[in-house]
Amino acid sequence: MFLLPLLVTNLLLVAAEIDTEVQYCDKDAQNCGNEVEVVDDTKLIFYDVNPPEGFNLRRDVYMRFAVMVAEARKKGRKNWELVLPPWYNLYHWKSEKRVPIPWNKFFDIDSLKSFAPVVEMYEVFSRIKNDVLELDTVYVLQNFEDSFEDGNFVEEWGIVGNCEYDEGFWGYKNITAKEVVCVKFQGKISKLKELISLHPHDKKIMFTHGEIPLHDLYGLKSYWDCRKSMKFNKKLEKIAKKYIAEYLDCNSKKCKNYLSVHWRRQDFARSRGNDVPSIAGTVKQLHKNLRRLPEIKKVFIASDASMSEINKLEKDLTELGYEIHFFLPSLAIINEYGDGGIAIIDQIICSRATYFIGTHESTFSYRIQEEREILGFKSDTTFNRLCPDSGICIKPSRWTIVNK
Ligand SMILES: Nc1nc2c(ncn2[C@@H]2O[C@H](COP(=O)(O)OP(=O)(O)O)[C@@H](O)[C@H]2O)c(=O)[nH]1
Ligand SMILES: [Mg+2]
């Protein structure tokens, strides 16, 4: 009785969602991925990440999957493609409208494709004939209760059995799965190939909790080749470049005249008091660093802090004689790129400073450090952190670039 109206509502929702993507793509054609012809033997690998995880850990999870699929291609699996999971309902992106956002909003898809065969979700929809996308198998990855056996980390996986999956498919109501299987998993991502080979005829396979499998080779050449291909959308680059030229008086990708800080607050300030400083502690540390760089008077601060915290920090640093800058987006930029785009602009501006100071264990800061490695800054100017007001302050690990 209730089925028909429910189905119609869902289909309408679906049409609206797909339309949004396609319109965006039309408007901004240069950023769209190329439409790919329907190829029947394509094996599509979908993945998703633990819902509370933020943008920058998700970028790292992308790299694990992209490296796996690129390697599989090299080994003859020419029909494998990685589906880019839309950005949907991210915890930190409070002002975002609840629609799935394609990757071309933030990244240069042609550049991603230069490393791995990736495809946007809206392209997948454009390939299928009906309105419902049916996945063959969804593997719900789960951690083992105890990762260590007799003190050793062993790579292993084991099927738990059929199970429920209720975390959704990026807001799409028209994605279903023929089979959902729960799997305990620990180890490197290439081990997922063993799961994939269980059902060789599957054409659409999804892994949830993609953060559980680890990089095969963290920080080595394949990691950096993939990382280099993760270029931002050119329009975001342009906005950052214009800001740097206008407010920070620099027209190069490697500026010499400003220092940048990633001042992570919010959940970090609330629950990581042993890692992050107070406002007064931040002022003290920045002043100390800047005294060693007498030629630098300009400071760019990227932050998720509240306006009152930002105002206080700015006031105290200005009183010490520094010129403080924050990126304040126009309404047009907020509407077009949202919190995700603004965060990327902040990252680009930080990455081009002569000296960078980040927040301990923030993946937002890690991605800036990588960008600076790619740009060729000296590591001393990159792997620096804000220390807590008291207690130990471990130096950041130096994940330096590997080109060969
Ligand atoms: N614009 C802006 N947003 C930030 C900044 N720091 C954190 N955020 C927001 O908070 C999120 C932090 O989550 P995540 O990417 O997981 O990084 P992490 O939690 O610091 O490891 C980012 O994706 C941004 O949305 C910042 O300096 N500028
Ligand atoms: Mg996070």
Short mmCIF file of N, CA and C and ligand atoms in Angstrom, two decimals, residues 54-57 92-93 262 264 268 302-304 342-343 346 361-364, ligand 1:
data_model
loop_
_atom_site.label_atom_id
_atom_site.label_comp_id
_atom_site.label_asym_id
_atom_site.label_seq_id
_atom_site.Cartn_x
_atom_site.Cartn_y
_atom_site.Cartn_z
N GLY A 54 37.34 13.57 9.49
CA GLY A 54 37.36 14.85 8.77
C GLY A 54 37.95 14.75 7.37
N PHE A 55 37.96 15.90 6.72
CA PHE A 55 38.38 16.01 5.32
C PHE A 55 39.80 15.49 5.08
N ASN A 56 40.72 15.82 5.98
CA ASN A 56 42.12 15.55 5.69
C ASN A 56 42.57 14.12 5.96
N LEU A 57 41.89 13.44 6.87
CA LEU A 57 42.13 12.00 7.02
C LEU A 57 41.52 11.29 5.81
N HIS A 92 32.75 18.60 10.47
CA HIS A 92 33.23 19.98 10.72
C HIS A 92 32.58 21.00 9.80
N TRP A 93 31.92 20.56 8.75
CA TRP A 93 31.41 21.51 7.77
C TRP A 93 29.97 21.89 8.12
N HIS A 262 49.01 27.15 11.51
CA HIS A 262 47.70 26.48 11.56
C HIS A 262 47.36 26.34 13.03
N ARG A 264 44.83 25.10 15.27
CA ARG A 264 43.65 24.22 15.38
C ARG A 264 43.04 24.41 16.75
N PHE A 268 40.12 20.11 19.27
CA PHE A 268 41.49 19.97 19.78
C PHE A 268 41.65 20.76 21.08
N ALA A 302 45.68 30.45 9.88
CA ALA A 302 44.54 29.62 9.48
C ALA A 302 43.99 29.01 10.74
N SER A 303 42.69 29.06 10.90
CA SER A 303 42.14 28.51 12.14
C SER A 303 40.67 28.17 12.03
N ASP A 304 40.26 27.24 12.89
CA ASP A 304 38.83 26.94 13.03
C ASP A 304 38.33 27.52 14.36
N ILE A 342 36.97 26.78 1.74
CA ILE A 342 37.65 27.82 2.53
C ILE A 342 38.83 27.19 3.28
N ALA A 343 38.63 25.97 3.78
CA ALA A 343 39.72 25.28 4.48
C ALA A 343 40.88 25.04 3.50
N ASP A 346 42.79 28.25 2.98
CA ASP A 346 43.67 28.44 4.15
C ASP A 346 44.92 27.57 4.03
N GLU A 361 49.65 16.61 15.56
CA GLU A 361 48.74 15.52 15.16
C GLU A 361 47.46 15.97 14.48
N SER A 362 47.52 17.11 13.80
CA SER A 362 46.37 17.53 13.00
C SER A 362 46.63 17.11 11.55
N THR A 363 45.69 16.37 10.97
CA THR A 363 45.89 15.96 9.57
C THR A 363 45.81 17.18 8.65
N PHE A 364 45.11 18.22 9.10
CA PHE A 364 45.05 19.49 8.35
C PHE A 364 46.47 20.05 8.21
N1 LIG B 1 39.04 27.12 7.26
C1 LIG B 1 39.66 26.36 8.17
N2 LIG B 1 39.08 25.23 8.59
C2 LIG B 1 39.74 24.46 9.48
C3 LIG B 1 41.01 24.83 9.98
N3 LIG B 1 41.41 23.88 10.83
C4 LIG B 1 40.43 22.96 10.86
N4 LIG B 1 39.41 23.30 10.05
C5 LIG B 1 38.16 22.57 9.79
O1 LIG B 1 38.10 21.45 10.63
C6 LIG B 1 38.35 20.26 9.88
C7 LIG B 1 39.42 19.51 10.62
O2 LIG B 1 39.28 18.20 10.39
P1 LIG B 1 40.38 17.31 9.67
O3 LIG B 1 40.41 17.70 8.25
O4 LIG B 1 40.03 15.96 10.06
O5 LIG B 1 41.77 17.69 10.34
P2 LIG B 1 42.24 17.38 11.85
O6 LIG B 1 41.03 17.05 12.67
O7 LIG B 1 42.91 18.65 12.28
O8 LIG B 1 43.18 16.21 11.80
C8 LIG B 1 38.81 20.69 8.50
O9 LIG B 1 38.45 19.81 7.50
C9 LIG B 1 38.15 22.04 8.37
O10 LIG B 1 36.83 21.90 7.92
C10 LIG B 1 41.61 26.05 9.51
O11 LIG B 1 42.70 26.43 9.86
N5 LIG B 1 40.89 26.76 8.60
#
